[in-house]
PDB file of C-alpha atoms in Angstrom:
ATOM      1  CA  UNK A   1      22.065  54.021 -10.689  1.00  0.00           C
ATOM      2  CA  UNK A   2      22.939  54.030  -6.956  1.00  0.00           C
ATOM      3  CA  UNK A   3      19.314  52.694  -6.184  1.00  0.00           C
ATOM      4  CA  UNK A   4      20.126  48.818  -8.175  1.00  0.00           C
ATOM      5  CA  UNK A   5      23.108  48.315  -6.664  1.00  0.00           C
ATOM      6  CA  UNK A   6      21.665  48.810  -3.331  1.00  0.00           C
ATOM      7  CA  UNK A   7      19.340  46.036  -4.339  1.00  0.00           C
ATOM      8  CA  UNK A   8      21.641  44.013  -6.179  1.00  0.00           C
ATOM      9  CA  UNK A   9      23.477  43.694  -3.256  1.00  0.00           C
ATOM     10  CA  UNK A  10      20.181  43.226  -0.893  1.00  0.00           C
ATOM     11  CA  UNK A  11      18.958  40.502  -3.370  1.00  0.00           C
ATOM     12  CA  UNK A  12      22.261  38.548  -3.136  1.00  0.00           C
ATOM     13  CA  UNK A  13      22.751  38.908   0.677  1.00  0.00           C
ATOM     14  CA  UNK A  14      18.715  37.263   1.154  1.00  0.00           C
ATOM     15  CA  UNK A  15      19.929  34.660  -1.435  1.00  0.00           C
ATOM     16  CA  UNK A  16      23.141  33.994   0.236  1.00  0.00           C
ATOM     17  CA  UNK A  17      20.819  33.469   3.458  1.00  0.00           C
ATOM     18  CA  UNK A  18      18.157  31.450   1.873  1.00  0.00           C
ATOM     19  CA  UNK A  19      20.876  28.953   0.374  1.00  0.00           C
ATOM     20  CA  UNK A  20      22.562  28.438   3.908  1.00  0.00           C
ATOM     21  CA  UNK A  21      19.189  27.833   5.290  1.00  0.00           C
ATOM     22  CA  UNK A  22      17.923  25.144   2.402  1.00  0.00           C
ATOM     23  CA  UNK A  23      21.232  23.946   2.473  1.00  0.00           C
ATOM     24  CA  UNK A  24      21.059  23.096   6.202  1.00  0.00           C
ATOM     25  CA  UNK A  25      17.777  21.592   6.145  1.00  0.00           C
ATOM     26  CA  UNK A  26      18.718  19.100   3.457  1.00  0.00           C
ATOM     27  CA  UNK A  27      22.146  18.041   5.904  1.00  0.00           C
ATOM     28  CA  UNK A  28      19.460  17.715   8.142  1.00  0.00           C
ATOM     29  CA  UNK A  29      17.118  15.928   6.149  1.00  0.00           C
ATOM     30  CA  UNK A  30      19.809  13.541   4.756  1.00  0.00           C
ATOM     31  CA  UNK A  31      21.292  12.426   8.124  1.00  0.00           C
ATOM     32  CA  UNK A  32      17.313  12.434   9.589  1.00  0.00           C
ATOM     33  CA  UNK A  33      16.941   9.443   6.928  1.00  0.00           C
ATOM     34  CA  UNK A  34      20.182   7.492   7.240  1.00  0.00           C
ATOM     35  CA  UNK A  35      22.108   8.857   4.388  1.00  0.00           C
ATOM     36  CA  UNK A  36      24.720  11.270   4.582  1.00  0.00           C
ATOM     37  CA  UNK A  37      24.368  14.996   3.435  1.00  0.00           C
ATOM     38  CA  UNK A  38      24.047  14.852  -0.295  1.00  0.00           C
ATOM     39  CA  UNK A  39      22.809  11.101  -0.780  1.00  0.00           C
ATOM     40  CA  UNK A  40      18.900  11.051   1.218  1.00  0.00           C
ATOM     41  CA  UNK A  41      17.143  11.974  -1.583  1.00  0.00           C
ATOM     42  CA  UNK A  42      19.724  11.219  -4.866  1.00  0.00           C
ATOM     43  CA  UNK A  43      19.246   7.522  -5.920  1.00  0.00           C
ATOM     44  CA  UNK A  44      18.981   6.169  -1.485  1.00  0.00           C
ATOM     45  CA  UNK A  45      16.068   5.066  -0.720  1.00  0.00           C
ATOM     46  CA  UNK A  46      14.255   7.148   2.464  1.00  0.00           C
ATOM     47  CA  UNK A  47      12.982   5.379   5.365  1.00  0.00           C
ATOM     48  CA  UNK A  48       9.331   7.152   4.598  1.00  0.00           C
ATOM     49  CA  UNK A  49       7.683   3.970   3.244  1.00  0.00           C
ATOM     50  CA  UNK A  50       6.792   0.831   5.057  1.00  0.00           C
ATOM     51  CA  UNK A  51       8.723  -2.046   4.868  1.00  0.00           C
ATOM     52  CA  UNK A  52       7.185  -4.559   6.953  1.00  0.00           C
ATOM     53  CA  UNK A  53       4.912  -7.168   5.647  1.00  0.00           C
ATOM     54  CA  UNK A  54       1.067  -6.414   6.446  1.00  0.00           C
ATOM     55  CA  UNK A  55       0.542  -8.822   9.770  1.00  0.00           C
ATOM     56  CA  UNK A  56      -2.918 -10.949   9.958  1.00  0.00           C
ATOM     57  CA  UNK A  57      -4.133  -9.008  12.234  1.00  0.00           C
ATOM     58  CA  UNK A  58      -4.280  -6.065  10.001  1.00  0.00           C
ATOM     59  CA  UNK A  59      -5.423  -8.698   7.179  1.00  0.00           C
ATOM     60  CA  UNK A  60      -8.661  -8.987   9.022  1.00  0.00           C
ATOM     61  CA  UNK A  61      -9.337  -5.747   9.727  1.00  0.00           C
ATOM     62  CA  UNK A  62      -8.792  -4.541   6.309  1.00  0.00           C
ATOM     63  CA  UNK A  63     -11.212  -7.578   5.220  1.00  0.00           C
ATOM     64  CA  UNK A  64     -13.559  -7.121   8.074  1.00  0.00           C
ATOM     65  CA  UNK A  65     -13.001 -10.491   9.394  1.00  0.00           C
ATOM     66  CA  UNK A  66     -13.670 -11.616  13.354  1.00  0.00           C
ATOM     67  CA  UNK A  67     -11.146 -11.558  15.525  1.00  0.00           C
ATOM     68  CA  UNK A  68     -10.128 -15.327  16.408  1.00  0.00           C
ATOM     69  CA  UNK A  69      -9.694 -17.014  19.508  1.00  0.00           C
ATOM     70  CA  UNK A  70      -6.102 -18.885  20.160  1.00  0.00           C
ATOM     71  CA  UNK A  71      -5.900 -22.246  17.769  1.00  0.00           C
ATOM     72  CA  UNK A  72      -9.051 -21.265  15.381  1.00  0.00           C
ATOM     73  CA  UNK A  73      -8.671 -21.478  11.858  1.00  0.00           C
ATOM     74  CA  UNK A  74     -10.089 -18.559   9.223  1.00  0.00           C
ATOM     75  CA  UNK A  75     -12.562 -19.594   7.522  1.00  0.00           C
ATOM     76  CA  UNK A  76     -11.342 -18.870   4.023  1.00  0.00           C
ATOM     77  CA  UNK A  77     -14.928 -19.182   2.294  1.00  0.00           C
ATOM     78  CA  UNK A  78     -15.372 -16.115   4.144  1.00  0.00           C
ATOM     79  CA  UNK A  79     -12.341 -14.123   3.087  1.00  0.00           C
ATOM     80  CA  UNK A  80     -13.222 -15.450  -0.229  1.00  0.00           C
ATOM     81  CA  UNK A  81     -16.491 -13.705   0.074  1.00  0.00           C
ATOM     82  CA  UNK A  82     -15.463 -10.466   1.956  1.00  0.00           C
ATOM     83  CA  UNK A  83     -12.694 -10.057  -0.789  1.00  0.00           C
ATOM     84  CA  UNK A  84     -15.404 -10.086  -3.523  1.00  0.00           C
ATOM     85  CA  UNK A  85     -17.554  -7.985  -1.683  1.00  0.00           C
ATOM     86  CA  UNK A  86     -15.392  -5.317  -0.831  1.00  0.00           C
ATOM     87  CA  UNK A  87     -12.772  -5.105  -3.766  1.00  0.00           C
ATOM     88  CA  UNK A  88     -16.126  -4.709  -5.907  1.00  0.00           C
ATOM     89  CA  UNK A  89     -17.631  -2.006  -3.759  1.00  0.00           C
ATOM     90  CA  UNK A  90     -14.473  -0.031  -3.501  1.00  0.00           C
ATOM     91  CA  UNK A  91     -14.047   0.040  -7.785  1.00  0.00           C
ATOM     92  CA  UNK A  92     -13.510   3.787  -8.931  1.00  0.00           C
ATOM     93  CA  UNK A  93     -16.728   2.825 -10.878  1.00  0.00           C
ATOM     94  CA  UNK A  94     -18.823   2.451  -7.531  1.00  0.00           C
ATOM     95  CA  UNK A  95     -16.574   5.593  -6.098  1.00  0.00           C
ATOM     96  CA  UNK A  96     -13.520   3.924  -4.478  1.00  0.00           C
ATOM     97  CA  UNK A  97     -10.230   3.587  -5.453  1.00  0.00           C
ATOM     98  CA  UNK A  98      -7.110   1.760  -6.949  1.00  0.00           C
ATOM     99  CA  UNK A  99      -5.664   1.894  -3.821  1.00  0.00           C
ATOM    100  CA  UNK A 100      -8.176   0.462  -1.252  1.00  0.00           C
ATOM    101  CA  UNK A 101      -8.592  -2.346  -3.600  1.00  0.00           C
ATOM    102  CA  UNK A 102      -4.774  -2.979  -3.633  1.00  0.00           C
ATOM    103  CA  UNK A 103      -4.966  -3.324  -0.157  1.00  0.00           C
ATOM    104  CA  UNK A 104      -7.650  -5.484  -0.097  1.00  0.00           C
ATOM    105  CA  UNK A 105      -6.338  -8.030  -2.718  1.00  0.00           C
ATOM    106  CA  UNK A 106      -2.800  -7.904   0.145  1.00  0.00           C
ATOM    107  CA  UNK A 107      -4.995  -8.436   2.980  1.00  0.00           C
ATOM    108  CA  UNK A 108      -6.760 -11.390   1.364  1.00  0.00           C
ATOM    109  CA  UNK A 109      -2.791 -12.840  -0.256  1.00  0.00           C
ATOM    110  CA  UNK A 110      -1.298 -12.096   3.325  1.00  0.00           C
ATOM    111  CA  UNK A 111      -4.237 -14.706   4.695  1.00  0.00           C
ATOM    112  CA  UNK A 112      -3.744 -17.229   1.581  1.00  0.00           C
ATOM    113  CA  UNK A 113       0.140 -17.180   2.311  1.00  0.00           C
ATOM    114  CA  UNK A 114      -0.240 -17.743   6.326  1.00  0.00           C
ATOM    115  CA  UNK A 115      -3.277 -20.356   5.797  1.00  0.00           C
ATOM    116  CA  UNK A 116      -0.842 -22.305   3.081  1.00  0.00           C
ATOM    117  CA  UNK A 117       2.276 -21.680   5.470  1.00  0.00           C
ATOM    118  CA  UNK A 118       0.203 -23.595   8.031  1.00  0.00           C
ATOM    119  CA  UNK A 119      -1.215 -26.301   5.449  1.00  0.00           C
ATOM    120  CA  UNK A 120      -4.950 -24.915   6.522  1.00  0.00           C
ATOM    121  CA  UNK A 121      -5.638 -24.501   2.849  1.00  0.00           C
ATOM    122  CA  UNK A 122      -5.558 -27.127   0.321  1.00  0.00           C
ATOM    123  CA  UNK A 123      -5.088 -27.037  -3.114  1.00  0.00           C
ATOM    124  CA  UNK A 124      -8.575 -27.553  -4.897  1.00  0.00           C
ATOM    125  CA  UNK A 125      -9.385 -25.041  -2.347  1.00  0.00           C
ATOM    126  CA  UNK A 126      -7.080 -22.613  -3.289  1.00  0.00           C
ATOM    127  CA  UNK A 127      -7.316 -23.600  -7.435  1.00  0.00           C
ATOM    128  CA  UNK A 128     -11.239 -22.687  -7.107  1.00  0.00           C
ATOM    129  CA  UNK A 129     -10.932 -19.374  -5.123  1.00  0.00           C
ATOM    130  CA  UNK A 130      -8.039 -18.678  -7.236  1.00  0.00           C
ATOM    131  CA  UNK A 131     -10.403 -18.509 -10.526  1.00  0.00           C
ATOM    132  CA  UNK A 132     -13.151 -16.717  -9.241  1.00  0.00           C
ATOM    133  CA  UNK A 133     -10.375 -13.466  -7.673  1.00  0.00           C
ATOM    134  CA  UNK A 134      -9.395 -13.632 -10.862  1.00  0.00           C
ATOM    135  CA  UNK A 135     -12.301 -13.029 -12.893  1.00  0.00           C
ATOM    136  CA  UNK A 136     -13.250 -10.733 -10.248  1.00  0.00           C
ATOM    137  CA  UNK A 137     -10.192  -8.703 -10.405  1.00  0.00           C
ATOM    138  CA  UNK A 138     -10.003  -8.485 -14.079  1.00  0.00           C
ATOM    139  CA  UNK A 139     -14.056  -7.326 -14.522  1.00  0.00           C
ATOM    140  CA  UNK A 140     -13.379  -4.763 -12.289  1.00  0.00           C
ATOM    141  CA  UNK A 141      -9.996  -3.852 -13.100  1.00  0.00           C
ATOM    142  CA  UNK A 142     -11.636  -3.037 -17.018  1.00  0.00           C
ATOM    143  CA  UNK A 143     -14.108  -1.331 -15.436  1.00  0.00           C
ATOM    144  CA  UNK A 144     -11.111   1.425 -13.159  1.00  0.00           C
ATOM    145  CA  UNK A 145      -9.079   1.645 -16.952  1.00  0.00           C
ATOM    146  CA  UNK A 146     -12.361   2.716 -18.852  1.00  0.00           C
ATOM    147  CA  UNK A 147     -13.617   5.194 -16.348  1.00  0.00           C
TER     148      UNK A 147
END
């Protein structure tokens, strides 16, 4: 009888410890983040995501684009293309995934929004490319919900 209260009183001392340790980690945790202890992860959102727009820069890298000289223009028959290309090659059917073509279909609306921001894009343009993303996107979304 002797031999459980020993370990009773073992278990509750390494639980006692183990509680003061989780419970410091989370203070930690929370004020790491910008909350204060008990908020972080309860309803505040954490500072793990990113929350900057994607930049051009990173548009044409994820689309494969050249790099442009000062004052050039993208060529937004080529996006057009490179969009096709890639969000078709990166379908879970042809063993990509949802999220490289989510990226791609940003990278080629971060290049739409800067091109139209500069009035480098015009509308019968943009009404024709506009069609043929979307048929693209929906064939191959189909195609990622029936795999």
């Amino acid at each position: 009888m002797a031999i459980f209260g020993v370990l009773f009183r073992a278990a509750l001392a390494v639980g006692s410890i183990a509680f003061g340790a989780l419970k410091a980690a989370y203070n930690q945790a929370a004020k790491t983040s910008g909350g204060s202890a008990g908020a972080g992860a309860f309803g505040q959102k954490l500072s793990i995501t990113k929350t900057q727009p994607m930049t051009i820069a990173e548009a044409q890298k994820i689309l494969g684009l050249p790099k442009l000289a000062e004052g050039e223009t993208i060529d937004y028959g080529l996006v057009q293309d490179r969009f096709e290309k890639m969000f078709i090659n990166n379908s879970v059917k042809n063993g990509g995934s949802f999220y490289l073509q989510s990226k791609i279909i940003r990278a080629k609306q971060c290049i739409e929004y800067e091109l139209l921001k500069e009035n480098k894009l015009n509308n019968e343009d943009q009404g024709s490319y506009e069609a043929r993303t979307k048929s693209v996107v929906e064939q191959h979304t189909t195609e990622n919900q029936s795999v």
